[in-house]
PDB file of C-alpha atoms in Angstrom:
ATOM      1  CA  ASN L  11       5.781   1.602 -18.935  1.00 63.00           C
ATOM      2  CA  ALA L  12       5.862  -2.234 -18.616  1.00 75.00           C
ATOM      3  CA  GLY L  13       8.203  -2.513 -15.660  1.00 93.00           C
ATOM      4  CA  VAL L  14       8.520  -6.237 -14.799  1.00 96.00           C
ATOM      5  CA  THR L  15       6.631  -8.686 -16.976  1.00 96.00           C
ATOM      6  CA  GLN L  16       5.964 -12.227 -16.058  1.00 97.00           C
ATOM      7  CA  THR L  17       4.471 -14.992 -18.160  1.00 96.00           C
ATOM      8  CA  PRO L  18       2.366 -17.006 -17.879  1.00 97.00           C
ATOM      9  CA  LYS L  19       0.022 -15.506 -15.223  1.00 96.00           C
ATOM     10  CA  PHE L  20      -1.677 -18.852 -14.584  1.00 96.00           C
ATOM     11  CA  GLN L  21      -0.559 -22.362 -15.225  1.00 96.00           C
ATOM     12  CA  VAL L  22      -1.806 -25.831 -14.143  1.00 97.00           C
ATOM     13  CA  LEU L  23       0.671 -28.710 -14.365  1.00 96.00           C
ATOM     14  CA  LYS L  24       0.601 -32.393 -13.541  1.00 97.00           C
ATOM     15  CA  THR L  25       3.155 -33.849 -11.215  1.00 97.00           C
ATOM     16  CA  GLY L  26       6.329 -34.555 -13.035  1.00 97.00           C
ATOM     17  CA  GLN L  27       5.775 -32.009 -15.876  1.00 97.00           C
ATOM     18  CA  SER L  28       8.255 -29.304 -16.519  1.00 96.00           C
ATOM     19  CA  MET L  29       7.807 -25.650 -17.249  1.00 96.00           C
ATOM     20  CA  THR L  30       9.537 -22.320 -17.372  1.00 97.00           C
ATOM     21  CA  LEU L  31       8.431 -19.056 -15.929  1.00 98.00           C
ATOM     22  CA  GLN L  32       9.620 -16.088 -17.860  1.00 97.00           C
ATOM     23  CA  CYS L  33      10.475 -12.733 -16.467  1.00 97.00           C
ATOM     24  CA  ALA L  34      11.609  -9.628 -18.304  1.00 97.00           C
ATOM     25  CA  GLN L  35      12.311  -6.084 -17.063  1.00 96.00           C
ATOM     26  CA  ASP L  36      12.659  -2.953 -19.213  1.00 95.00           C
ATOM     27  CA  MET L  37      14.254  -0.709 -16.516  1.00 93.00           C
ATOM     28  CA  ASN L  38      17.865  -1.595 -17.215  1.00 93.00           C
ATOM     29  CA  HIS L  39      18.218  -3.063 -13.755  1.00 92.00           C
ATOM     30  CA  ASN L  40      21.172  -5.096 -12.765  1.00 91.00           C
ATOM     31  CA  SER L  41      19.628  -7.437 -10.200  1.00 92.00           C
ATOM     32  CA  MET L  42      16.774  -9.836 -10.557  1.00 94.00           C
ATOM     33  CA  TYR L  43      15.035 -12.216  -8.145  1.00 94.00           C
ATOM     34  CA  TRP L  44      12.472 -14.911  -7.999  1.00 96.00           C
ATOM     35  CA  TYR L  45      10.245 -15.295  -4.928  1.00 96.00           C
ATOM     36  CA  ARG L  46       7.477 -17.657  -4.008  1.00 97.00           C
ATOM     37  CA  GLN L  47       4.510 -16.668  -1.879  1.00 96.00           C
ATOM     38  CA  ASP L  48       2.632 -19.170   0.165  1.00 94.00           C
ATOM     39  CA  PRO L  49      -0.170 -18.628   2.666  1.00 88.00           C
ATOM     40  CA  GLY L  50       1.242 -17.874   6.078  1.00 85.00           C
ATOM     41  CA  MET L  51       4.799 -18.044   4.810  1.00 87.00           C
ATOM     42  CA  GLY L  52       5.312 -14.649   3.334  1.00 89.00           C
ATOM     43  CA  LEU L  53       7.756 -14.269   0.432  1.00 92.00           C
ATOM     44  CA  ARG L  54      10.667 -16.662   0.205  1.00 93.00           C
ATOM     45  CA  LEU L  55      13.560 -16.123  -2.042  1.00 93.00           C
ATOM     46  CA  ILE L  56      14.194 -18.930  -4.616  1.00 96.00           C
ATOM     47  CA  TYR L  57      17.116 -17.659  -6.648  1.00 95.00           C
ATOM     48  CA  TYR L  58      18.575 -14.326  -7.538  1.00 93.00           C
ATOM     49  CA  SER L  59      20.984 -12.785 -10.029  1.00 93.00           C
ATOM     50  CA  ALA L  60      23.037  -9.903  -8.844  1.00 89.00           C
ATOM     51  CA  SER L  61      24.181  -9.059 -12.242  1.00 88.00           C
ATOM     52  CA  GLU L  62      24.071 -10.504 -15.812  1.00 89.00           C
ATOM     53  CA  GLY L  63      25.963 -13.728 -15.872  1.00 88.00           C
ATOM     54  CA  THR L  64      25.650 -14.589 -12.188  1.00 92.00           C
ATOM     55  CA  THR L  65      23.026 -16.479 -10.284  1.00 94.00           C
ATOM     56  CA  ASP L  66      22.839 -17.607  -6.581  1.00 92.00           C
ATOM     57  CA  LYS L  67      20.624 -19.734  -4.520  1.00 93.00           C
ATOM     58  CA  GLY L  68      18.116 -18.214  -2.092  1.00 90.00           C
ATOM     59  CA  GLU L  69      16.308 -19.663   0.769  1.00 90.00           C
ATOM     60  CA  VAL L  70      14.376 -22.347  -1.069  1.00 95.00           C
ATOM     61  CA  PRO L  71      16.143 -23.292  -4.300  1.00 96.00           C
ATOM     62  CA  ASN L  72      15.462 -27.090  -4.367  1.00 96.00           C
ATOM     63  CA  GLY L  73      13.500 -28.131  -7.349  1.00 96.00           C
ATOM     64  CA  TYR L  74      14.337 -25.018  -9.339  1.00 97.00           C
ATOM     65  CA  ASN L  75      16.877 -23.810 -11.855  1.00 97.00           C
ATOM     66  CA  VAL L  76      17.297 -20.370 -13.263  1.00 97.00           C
ATOM     67  CA  SER L  77      18.919 -18.716 -16.215  1.00 97.00           C
ATOM     68  CA  ARG L  78      19.925 -15.046 -16.487  1.00 95.00           C
ATOM     69  CA  LEU L  79      19.629 -15.031 -20.291  1.00 88.00           C
ATOM     70  CA  ASN L  80      20.704 -11.387 -20.582  1.00 95.00           C
ATOM     71  CA  LYS L  81      20.344  -8.267 -18.609  1.00 95.00           C
ATOM     72  CA  ARG L  82      16.611  -8.000 -19.242  1.00 96.00           C
ATOM     73  CA  GLU L  83      15.503 -11.703 -18.698  1.00 97.00           C
ATOM     74  CA  PHE L  84      15.594 -14.043 -15.778  1.00 97.00           C
ATOM     75  CA  SER L  85      13.706 -17.383 -16.081  1.00 97.00           C
ATOM     76  CA  LEU L  86      12.780 -19.983 -13.530  1.00 98.00           C
ATOM     77  CA  ARG L  87      12.500 -23.614 -14.488  1.00 97.00           C
ATOM     78  CA  LEU L  88      10.748 -26.512 -12.755  1.00 96.00           C
ATOM     79  CA  GLU L  89      12.228 -29.649 -14.170  1.00 92.00           C
ATOM     80  CA  SER L  90       9.809 -32.075 -12.496  1.00 96.00           C
ATOM     81  CA  ALA L  91       6.947 -30.327 -10.817  1.00 96.00           C
ATOM     82  CA  ALA L  92       5.679 -31.427  -7.428  1.00 97.00           C
ATOM     83  CA  PRO L  93       2.479 -30.419  -5.573  1.00 97.00           C
ATOM     84  CA  SER L  94       4.598 -28.603  -3.037  1.00 96.00           C
ATOM     85  CA  GLN L  95       5.547 -26.187  -5.745  1.00 97.00           C
ATOM     86  CA  THR L  96       1.988 -24.958  -6.001  1.00 97.00           C
ATOM     87  CA  SER L  97       2.445 -21.284  -5.210  1.00 97.00           C
ATOM     88  CA  VAL L  98       2.381 -17.758  -6.527  1.00 97.00           C
ATOM     89  CA  TYR L  99       5.719 -16.875  -7.977  1.00 98.00           C
ATOM     90  CA  PHE L 100       6.989 -13.316  -8.225  1.00 97.00           C
ATOM     91  CA  CYS L 101       9.855 -11.983 -10.269  1.00 97.00           C
ATOM     92  CA  ALA L 102      11.468  -8.706  -9.080  1.00 94.00           C
ATOM     93  CA  SER L 103      14.296  -6.464 -10.187  1.00 93.00           C
ATOM     94  CA  SER L 104      16.380  -3.703  -8.646  1.00 90.00           C
ATOM     95  CA  ARG L 105      18.582  -1.107 -10.154  1.00 86.00           C
ATOM     96  CA  THR L 106      21.673  -1.933  -8.198  1.00 78.00           C
ATOM     97  CA  SER L 107      21.123  -4.313  -5.266  1.00 70.00           C
ATOM     98  CA  ALA L 108      18.342  -5.268  -2.917  1.00 64.00           C
ATOM     99  CA  SER L 109      19.787  -3.299   0.015  1.00 63.00           C
ATOM    100  CA  THR L 110      20.298   0.042  -1.865  1.00 66.00           C
ATOM    101  CA  GLY L 111      17.181   0.189  -3.965  1.00 69.00           C
ATOM    102  CA  GLU L 112      13.616  -0.771  -3.995  1.00 84.00           C
ATOM    103  CA  LEU L 113      12.459  -3.963  -5.681  1.00 89.00           C
ATOM    104  CA  PHE L 114      10.079  -3.733  -8.509  1.00 92.00           C
ATOM    105  CA  PHE L 115       7.754  -6.769  -8.749  1.00 93.00           C
ATOM    106  CA  GLY L 116       5.876  -8.403 -11.537  1.00 95.00           C
ATOM    107  CA  GLU L 117       2.162  -9.189 -11.166  1.00 93.00           C
ATOM    108  CA  GLY L 118       2.871 -12.762 -10.180  1.00 95.00           C
ATOM    109  CA  SER L 119       2.400 -16.205 -11.699  1.00 97.00           C
ATOM    110  CA  ARG L 120      -0.075 -18.621 -10.003  1.00 96.00           C
ATOM    111  CA  LEU L 121       1.077 -22.079 -10.540  1.00 97.00           C
ATOM    112  CA  THR L 122      -0.992 -25.218  -9.427  1.00 97.00           C
ATOM    113  CA  VAL L 123       0.579 -28.643  -9.547  1.00 97.00           C
ATOM    114  CA  LEU L 124      -1.858 -31.553  -9.378  1.00 96.00           C
TER     115      LEU L 124
ATOM    116  CA  ALA Y  19      20.822 -15.377  10.215  1.00 75.00           C
ATOM    117  CA  GLN Y  20      18.463 -12.700   9.335  1.00 84.00           C
ATOM    118  CA  LYS Y  21      14.911 -12.882  10.676  1.00 92.00           C
ATOM    119  CA  VAL Y  22      11.852 -10.669  10.361  1.00 95.00           C
ATOM    120  CA  THR Y  23       8.956 -11.232  12.694  1.00 97.00           C
ATOM    121  CA  GLN Y  24       5.536  -9.785  12.057  1.00 97.00           C
ATOM    122  CA  ALA Y  25       3.526 -11.168  15.018  1.00 96.00           C
ATOM    123  CA  GLN Y  26       0.150  -9.713  13.961  1.00 97.00           C
ATOM    124  CA  THR Y  27      -1.326 -11.838  11.197  1.00 95.00           C
ATOM    125  CA  GLU Y  28      -4.668 -10.158  10.634  1.00 97.00           C
ATOM    126  CA  ILE Y  29      -5.888  -6.803  11.736  1.00 97.00           C
ATOM    127  CA  SER Y  30      -9.292  -5.350  11.180  1.00 97.00           C
ATOM    128  CA  VAL Y  31     -10.238  -1.786  11.799  1.00 97.00           C
ATOM    129  CA  VAL Y  32     -13.065   0.651  10.993  1.00 97.00           C
ATOM    130  CA  GLU Y  33     -12.286   3.427   8.580  1.00 97.00           C
ATOM    131  CA  LYS Y  34     -10.644   6.520  10.124  1.00 97.00           C
ATOM    132  CA  GLU Y  35      -9.056   4.453  12.958  1.00 97.00           C
ATOM    133  CA  ASP Y  36      -5.366   4.658  13.389  1.00 97.00           C
ATOM    134  CA  VAL Y  37      -3.465   1.289  13.131  1.00 97.00           C
ATOM    135  CA  THR Y  38       0.017   0.237  13.832  1.00 98.00           C
ATOM    136  CA  LEU Y  39       1.640  -2.653  12.121  1.00 98.00           C
ATOM    137  CA  ASP Y  40       4.566  -4.128  14.118  1.00 98.00           C
ATOM    138  CA  CYS Y  41       7.835  -5.373  12.736  1.00 98.00           C
ATOM    139  CA  VAL Y  42      10.719  -6.815  14.769  1.00 98.00           C
ATOM    140  CA  TYR Y  43      14.003  -7.905  13.101  1.00 96.00           C
ATOM    141  CA  GLU Y  44      17.115  -9.797  13.994  1.00 94.00           C
ATOM    142  CA  THR Y  45      20.516  -9.311  12.372  1.00 91.00           C
ATOM    143  CA  ARG Y  46      24.205  -9.401  13.252  1.00 89.00           C
ATOM    144  CA  ASP Y  47      25.109  -6.831  10.710  1.00 86.00           C
ATOM    145  CA  THR Y  48      25.883  -3.309  11.746  1.00 86.00           C
ATOM    146  CA  THR Y  49      24.844  -1.871   8.403  1.00 86.00           C
ATOM    147  CA  TYR Y  50      21.394  -3.016   7.105  1.00 88.00           C
ATOM    148  CA  TYR Y  51      18.267  -1.789   5.476  1.00 90.00           C
ATOM    149  CA  LEU Y  52      14.602  -2.177   6.466  1.00 92.00           C
ATOM    150  CA  PHE Y  53      11.729  -1.928   4.047  1.00 93.00           C
ATOM    151  CA  TRP Y  54       7.977  -1.946   4.059  1.00 96.00           C
ATOM    152  CA  TYR Y  55       5.982  -3.334   1.022  1.00 95.00           C
ATOM    153  CA  LYS Y  56       2.227  -3.291   0.352  1.00 96.00           C
ATOM    154  CA  GLN Y  57       0.361  -5.985  -1.525  1.00 96.00           C
ATOM    155  CA  PRO Y  58      -3.150  -4.845  -2.380  1.00 95.00           C
ATOM    156  CA  PRO Y  59      -5.869  -7.287  -3.457  1.00 92.00           C
ATOM    157  CA  SER Y  60      -4.689  -6.879  -7.066  1.00 90.00           C
ATOM    158  CA  GLY Y  61      -1.626  -8.930  -5.983  1.00 90.00           C
ATOM    159  CA  GLU Y  62       1.308  -6.781  -7.122  1.00 90.00           C
ATOM    160  CA  LEU Y  63       3.841  -5.679  -4.410  1.00 93.00           C
ATOM    161  CA  VAL Y  64       4.491  -1.995  -3.977  1.00 92.00           C
ATOM    162  CA  PHE Y  65       7.430  -0.384  -2.294  1.00 91.00           C
ATOM    163  CA  LEU Y  66       6.579   1.965   0.594  1.00 93.00           C
ATOM    164  CA  ILE Y  67       9.844   2.868   2.325  1.00 91.00           C
ATOM    165  CA  ARG Y  68      13.543   1.996   2.820  1.00 89.00           C
ATOM    166  CA  ARG Y  69      15.446   2.959   5.947  1.00 89.00           C
ATOM    167  CA  ASN Y  70      19.031   2.380   6.661  1.00 87.00           C
ATOM    168  CA  SER Y  71      20.367   1.269  10.045  1.00 88.00           C
ATOM    169  CA  PHE Y  72      22.126   4.603  10.707  1.00 87.00           C
ATOM    170  CA  ASP Y  73      19.014   6.678  10.384  1.00 83.00           C
ATOM    171  CA  GLU Y  74      16.692   6.434  13.333  1.00 82.00           C
ATOM    172  CA  GLN Y  75      14.630   9.455  12.496  1.00 82.00           C
ATOM    173  CA  ASN Y  76      10.977   8.772  12.194  1.00 84.00           C
ATOM    174  CA  GLU Y  77       9.410   9.352   8.818  1.00 85.00           C
ATOM    175  CA  ILE Y  78       6.023  10.634   7.864  1.00 86.00           C
ATOM    176  CA  SER Y  79       4.470  10.555   4.442  1.00 87.00           C
ATOM    177  CA  GLY Y  80       0.928  11.773   4.385  1.00 93.00           C
ATOM    178  CA  ARG Y  81      -1.034   9.354   6.513  1.00 94.00           C
ATOM    179  CA  TYR Y  82       1.826   6.894   6.811  1.00 95.00           C
ATOM    180  CA  SER Y  83       4.470   7.179   9.463  1.00 94.00           C
ATOM    181  CA  TRP Y  84       7.317   4.782  10.367  1.00 94.00           C
ATOM    182  CA  ASN Y  85       9.110   4.457  13.828  1.00 94.00           C
ATOM    183  CA  PHE Y  86      12.521   2.877  13.748  1.00 94.00           C
ATOM    184  CA  GLN Y  87      14.050   1.889  17.091  1.00 93.00           C
ATOM    185  CA  LYS Y  88      17.375   0.059  17.065  1.00 92.00           C
ATOM    186  CA  SER Y  89      17.177  -0.476  20.776  1.00 92.00           C
ATOM    187  CA  THR Y  90      14.224  -2.693  20.360  1.00 94.00           C
ATOM    188  CA  SER Y  91      15.066  -3.861  16.852  1.00 95.00           C
ATOM    189  CA  SER Y  92      11.689  -2.631  15.584  1.00 96.00           C
ATOM    190  CA  PHE Y  93      10.454  -0.798  12.572  1.00 96.00           C
ATOM    191  CA  ASN Y  94       6.790  -0.158  13.068  1.00 97.00           C
ATOM    192  CA  PHE Y  95       4.342   1.334  10.512  1.00 96.00           C
ATOM    193  CA  THR Y  96       1.421   3.435  11.503  1.00 96.00           C
ATOM    194  CA  ILE Y  97      -1.462   4.420   9.277  1.00 97.00           C
ATOM    195  CA  THR Y  98      -3.498   7.364  10.549  1.00 96.00           C
ATOM    196  CA  ALA Y  99      -7.098   7.830   9.708  1.00 97.00           C
ATOM    197  CA  SER Y 100      -7.152   4.555   7.821  1.00 97.00           C
ATOM    198  CA  GLN Y 101      -9.132   4.180   4.581  1.00 97.00           C
ATOM    199  CA  VAL Y 102     -10.685   1.355   2.761  1.00 96.00           C
ATOM    200  CA  VAL Y 103      -7.949   1.620   0.137  1.00 96.00           C
ATOM    201  CA  ASP Y 104      -5.465   0.732   2.778  1.00 97.00           C
ATOM    202  CA  SER Y 105      -6.735  -2.834   2.867  1.00 97.00           C
ATOM    203  CA  ALA Y 106      -3.879  -5.024   1.871  1.00 97.00           C
ATOM    204  CA  VAL Y 107      -1.169  -7.329   3.075  1.00 97.00           C
ATOM    205  CA  TYR Y 108       1.828  -5.448   4.396  1.00 97.00           C
ATOM    206  CA  PHE Y 109       5.337  -6.979   4.467  1.00 96.00           C
ATOM    207  CA  CYS Y 110       8.312  -5.791   6.468  1.00 96.00           C
ATOM    208  CA  ALA Y 111      11.723  -6.883   5.060  1.00 94.00           C
ATOM    209  CA  LEU Y 112      15.422  -6.606   5.984  1.00 92.00           C
ATOM    210  CA  SER Y 113      18.446  -6.736   3.709  1.00 87.00           C
ATOM    211  CA  ASP Y 114      21.049  -9.267   4.758  1.00 73.00           C
ATOM    212  CA  LYS Y 115      24.075  -7.211   3.800  1.00 68.00           C
ATOM    213  CA  THR Y 116      24.970  -4.313   1.544  1.00 65.00           C
ATOM    214  CA  GLY Y 117      26.536  -4.665  -1.845  1.00 67.00           C
ATOM    215  CA  ALA Y 118      25.661  -6.407  -5.093  1.00 64.00           C
ATOM    216  CA  ASN Y 119      24.725  -9.735  -3.547  1.00 69.00           C
ATOM    217  CA  SER Y 120      22.357  -8.315  -0.931  1.00 74.00           C
ATOM    218  CA  LYS Y 121      18.937  -9.835  -0.832  1.00 78.00           C
ATOM    219  CA  LEU Y 122      15.785  -9.205   1.195  1.00 86.00           C
ATOM    220  CA  THR Y 123      14.314 -11.391   3.853  1.00 89.00           C
ATOM    221  CA  PHE Y 124      10.602 -10.778   4.256  1.00 92.00           C
ATOM    222  CA  GLY Y 125       8.303 -11.265   7.234  1.00 95.00           C
ATOM    223  CA  LYS Y 126       5.160 -13.367   6.876  1.00 95.00           C
ATOM    224  CA  GLY Y 127       2.987 -10.280   6.283  1.00 96.00           C
ATOM    225  CA  ILE Y 128      -0.003  -8.691   8.048  1.00 97.00           C
ATOM    226  CA  THR Y 129      -3.322  -8.628   6.450  1.00 97.00           C
ATOM    227  CA  LEU Y 130      -5.066  -5.383   7.138  1.00 98.00           C
ATOM    228  CA  SER Y 131      -8.769  -5.034   6.583  1.00 97.00           C
ATOM    229  CA  VAL Y 132     -10.323  -1.587   6.760  1.00 97.00           C
ATOM    230  CA  ARG Y 133     -14.145  -1.652   6.933  1.00 96.00           C
ATOM    231  CA  PRO Y 134     -16.292   1.285   5.867  1.00 94.00           C
TER     232      PRO Y 134
END
């Protein structure tokens, strides 16, 4: 039972480099989310996708783009990484919506931008 | 705007003590949902409970219990007879609305350390 799978788990970038965090879920969930977790800040929503084909901004979308490739996959792209984007990134999914169902989280991706 | 406040940042207890984690929320919605998630040292977040705004009954699940009071906008979490395995970061969260576009707002988390 894979659940929500994120890759890579660790990444070190230099300022200005780009990268994509991949997320896939095998639970046939409709909604998917990207959060970042920073010390003392809790979890903050970057982008979400309520259903296949739709994406919306969350609380902290600047510097990121997302793609809901299909129902299973939701990727997060950093076009020009900045040190402020050093964080742990979590992908999550829910069967229907965040309010009506629990979120299932991936193991997280630790990103360091030098 | 939605807001979740977890005023306690770190709590340390000795095993078998009871501990209560506080959560205060703000919302203008009449229908909303509240959640607690646990993040153990391994890092993965685990769902603990979901409660809707119309159900103020307290809930007990083993050593865990939750007290929801709309009058004080609080949804507190109590662990009875704490164990070392309860050591984790605990997040309270609030859904901004119901429906397909709902999303969660998390508090900053409470780090609980249970010492043997």
